[in-house]
mmCIF file of C-alpha atoms in Angstrom:
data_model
loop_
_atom_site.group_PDB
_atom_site.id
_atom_site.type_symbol
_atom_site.label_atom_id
_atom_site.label_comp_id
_atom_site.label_asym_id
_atom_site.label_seq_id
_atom_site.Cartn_x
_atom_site.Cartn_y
_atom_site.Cartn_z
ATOM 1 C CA UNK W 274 -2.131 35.115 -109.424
ATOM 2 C CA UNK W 275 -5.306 35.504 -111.735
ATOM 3 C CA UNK W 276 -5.255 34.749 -115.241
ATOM 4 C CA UNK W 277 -6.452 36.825 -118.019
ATOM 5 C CA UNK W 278 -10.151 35.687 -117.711
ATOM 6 C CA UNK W 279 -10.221 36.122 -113.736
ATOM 7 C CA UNK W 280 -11.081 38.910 -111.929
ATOM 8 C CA UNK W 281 -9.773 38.981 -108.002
ATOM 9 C CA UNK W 282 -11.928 41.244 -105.860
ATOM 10 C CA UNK W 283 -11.291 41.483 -101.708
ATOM 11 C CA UNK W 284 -13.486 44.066 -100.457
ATOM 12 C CA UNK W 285 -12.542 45.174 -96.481
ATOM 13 C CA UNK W 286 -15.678 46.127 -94.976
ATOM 14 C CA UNK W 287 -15.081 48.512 -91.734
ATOM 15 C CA UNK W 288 -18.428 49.909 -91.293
ATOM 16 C CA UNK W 289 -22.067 50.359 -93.441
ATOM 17 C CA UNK W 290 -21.211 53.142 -94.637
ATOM 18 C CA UNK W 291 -18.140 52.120 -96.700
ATOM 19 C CA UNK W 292 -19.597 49.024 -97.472
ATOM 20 C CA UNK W 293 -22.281 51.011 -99.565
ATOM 21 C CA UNK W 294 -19.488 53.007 -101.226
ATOM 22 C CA UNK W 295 -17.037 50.233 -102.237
ATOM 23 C CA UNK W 296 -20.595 48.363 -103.685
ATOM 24 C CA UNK W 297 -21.321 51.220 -105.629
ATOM 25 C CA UNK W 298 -18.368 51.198 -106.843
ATOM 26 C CA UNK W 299 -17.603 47.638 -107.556
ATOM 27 C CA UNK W 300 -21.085 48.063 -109.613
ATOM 28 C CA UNK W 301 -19.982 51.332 -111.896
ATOM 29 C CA UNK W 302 -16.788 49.277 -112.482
ATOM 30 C CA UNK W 303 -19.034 46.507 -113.591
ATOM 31 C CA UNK W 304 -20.946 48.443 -115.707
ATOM 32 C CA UNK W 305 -17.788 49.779 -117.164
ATOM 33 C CA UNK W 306 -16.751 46.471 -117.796
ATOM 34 C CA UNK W 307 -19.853 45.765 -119.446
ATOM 35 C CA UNK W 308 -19.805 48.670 -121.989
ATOM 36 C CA UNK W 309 -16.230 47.672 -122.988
ATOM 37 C CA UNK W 310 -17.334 44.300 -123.848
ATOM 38 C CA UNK W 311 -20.366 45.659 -125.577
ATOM 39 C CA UNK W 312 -18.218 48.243 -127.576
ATOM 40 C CA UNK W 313 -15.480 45.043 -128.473
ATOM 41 C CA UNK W 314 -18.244 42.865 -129.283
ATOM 42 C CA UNK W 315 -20.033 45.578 -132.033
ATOM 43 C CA UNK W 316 -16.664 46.093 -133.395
ATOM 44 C CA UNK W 317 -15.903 42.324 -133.521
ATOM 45 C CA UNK W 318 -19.318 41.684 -135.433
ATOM 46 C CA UNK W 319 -18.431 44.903 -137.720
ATOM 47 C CA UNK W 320 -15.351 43.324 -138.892
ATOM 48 C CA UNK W 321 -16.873 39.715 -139.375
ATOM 49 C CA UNK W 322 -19.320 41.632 -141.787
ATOM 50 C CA UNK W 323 -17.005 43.139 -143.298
ATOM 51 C CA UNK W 324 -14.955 39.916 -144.291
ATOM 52 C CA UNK W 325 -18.337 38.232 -145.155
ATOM 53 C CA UNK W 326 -19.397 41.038 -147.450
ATOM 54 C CA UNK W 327 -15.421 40.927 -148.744
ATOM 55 C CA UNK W 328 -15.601 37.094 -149.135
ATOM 56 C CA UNK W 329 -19.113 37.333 -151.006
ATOM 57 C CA UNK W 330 -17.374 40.345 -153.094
ATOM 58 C CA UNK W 331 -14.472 38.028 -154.102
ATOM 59 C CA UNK W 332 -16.558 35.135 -155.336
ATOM 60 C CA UNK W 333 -18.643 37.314 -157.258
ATOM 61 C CA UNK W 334 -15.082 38.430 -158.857
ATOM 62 C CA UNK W 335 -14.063 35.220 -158.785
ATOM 63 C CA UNK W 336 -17.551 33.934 -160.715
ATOM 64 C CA UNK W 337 -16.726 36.531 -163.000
ATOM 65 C CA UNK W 338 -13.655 35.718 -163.921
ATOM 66 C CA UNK W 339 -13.605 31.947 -163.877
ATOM 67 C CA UNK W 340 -16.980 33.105 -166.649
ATOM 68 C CA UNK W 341 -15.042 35.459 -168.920
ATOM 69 C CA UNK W 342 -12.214 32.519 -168.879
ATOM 70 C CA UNK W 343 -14.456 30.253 -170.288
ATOM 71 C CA UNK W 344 -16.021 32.270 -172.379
ATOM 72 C CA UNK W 345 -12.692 33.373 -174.308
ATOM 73 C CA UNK W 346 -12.030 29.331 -174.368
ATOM 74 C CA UNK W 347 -14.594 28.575 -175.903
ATOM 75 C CA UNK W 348 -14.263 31.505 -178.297
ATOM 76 C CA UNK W 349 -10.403 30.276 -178.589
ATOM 77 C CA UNK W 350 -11.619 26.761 -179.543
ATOM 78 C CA UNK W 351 -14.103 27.723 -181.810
ATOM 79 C CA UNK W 352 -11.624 29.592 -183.833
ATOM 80 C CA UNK W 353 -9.553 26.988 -183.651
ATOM 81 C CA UNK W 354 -12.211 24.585 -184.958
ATOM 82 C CA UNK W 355 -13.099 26.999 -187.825
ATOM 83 C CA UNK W 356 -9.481 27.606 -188.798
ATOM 84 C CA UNK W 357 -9.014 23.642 -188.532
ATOM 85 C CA UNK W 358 -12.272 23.238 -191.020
ATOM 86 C CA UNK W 359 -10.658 25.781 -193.643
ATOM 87 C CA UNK W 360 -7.703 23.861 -193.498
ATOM 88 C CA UNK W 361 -9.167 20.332 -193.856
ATOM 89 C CA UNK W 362 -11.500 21.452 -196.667
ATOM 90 C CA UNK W 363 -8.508 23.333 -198.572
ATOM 91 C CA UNK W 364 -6.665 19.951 -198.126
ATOM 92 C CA UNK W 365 -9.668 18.266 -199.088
ATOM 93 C CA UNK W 366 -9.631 20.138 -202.114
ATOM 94 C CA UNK W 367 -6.050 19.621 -203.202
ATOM 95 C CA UNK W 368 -6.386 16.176 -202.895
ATOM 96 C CA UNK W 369 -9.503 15.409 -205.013
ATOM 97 C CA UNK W 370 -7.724 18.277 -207.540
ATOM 98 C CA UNK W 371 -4.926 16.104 -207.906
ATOM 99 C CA UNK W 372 -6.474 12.717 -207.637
ATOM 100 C CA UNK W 373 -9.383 13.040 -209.914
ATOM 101 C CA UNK W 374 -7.682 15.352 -212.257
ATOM 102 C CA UNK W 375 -10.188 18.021 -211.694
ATOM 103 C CA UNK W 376 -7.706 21.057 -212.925
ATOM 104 C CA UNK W 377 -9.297 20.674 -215.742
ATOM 105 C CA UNK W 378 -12.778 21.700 -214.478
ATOM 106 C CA UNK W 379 -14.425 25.241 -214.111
ATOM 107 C CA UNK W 380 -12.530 27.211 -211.423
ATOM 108 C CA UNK W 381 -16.021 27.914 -209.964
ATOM 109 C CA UNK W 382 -16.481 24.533 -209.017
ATOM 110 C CA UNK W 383 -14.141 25.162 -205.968
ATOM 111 C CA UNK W 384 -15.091 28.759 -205.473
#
């Protein structure tokens, strides 16, 4: 019994003239053979471009992404380091206020 990757082939050869024939035809079968695998092996390399130019598409995405991310972090945390500086400065400023008795002072020392 062949497997998937044989081929079994028993040619009876009676006389010259079907000899030629069943040649013949054992070569357009060939040939037929050969355009199939040509035809799977285009579509085969078609799809593997395909997923390479869809891979390369999603790490471009991906780039993109994992950019605008860090970009809105850092955004995030410098806001946060701003808001953070208001605070310790308004803090600041209450403290020496009360500490050096400073409500006493022009209001535009403080702003």
């Amino acid at each position: 019994m062949p497997t998937v990757n044989e081929i079994v082939l028993r040619v009876v050869v009676r006389d010259g003239e079907n000899a030629t024939r069943v040649i013949r035809e054992i070569g357009n079968a060939t040939n037929g053979m050969a355009d199939i695998t040509r035809q799977n092996a285009r579509s085969t390399r078609e799809g593997l471009d395909s997923i390479s130019q869809q891979l390369a598409s999603t790490r471009q995405e991906v780039i993109a992404a994992a950019t605008s991310f860090l970009g809105l972090s850092a955004i995030t945390h410098a806001g946060g380091y701003a808001i953070a500086a208001a605070t310790s400065f308004e803090s600041l400023q209450a403290r020496l206020k009360t500490m050096t008795g400073v409500l006493k002072c022009s209001p535009r020392l403080w702003g």
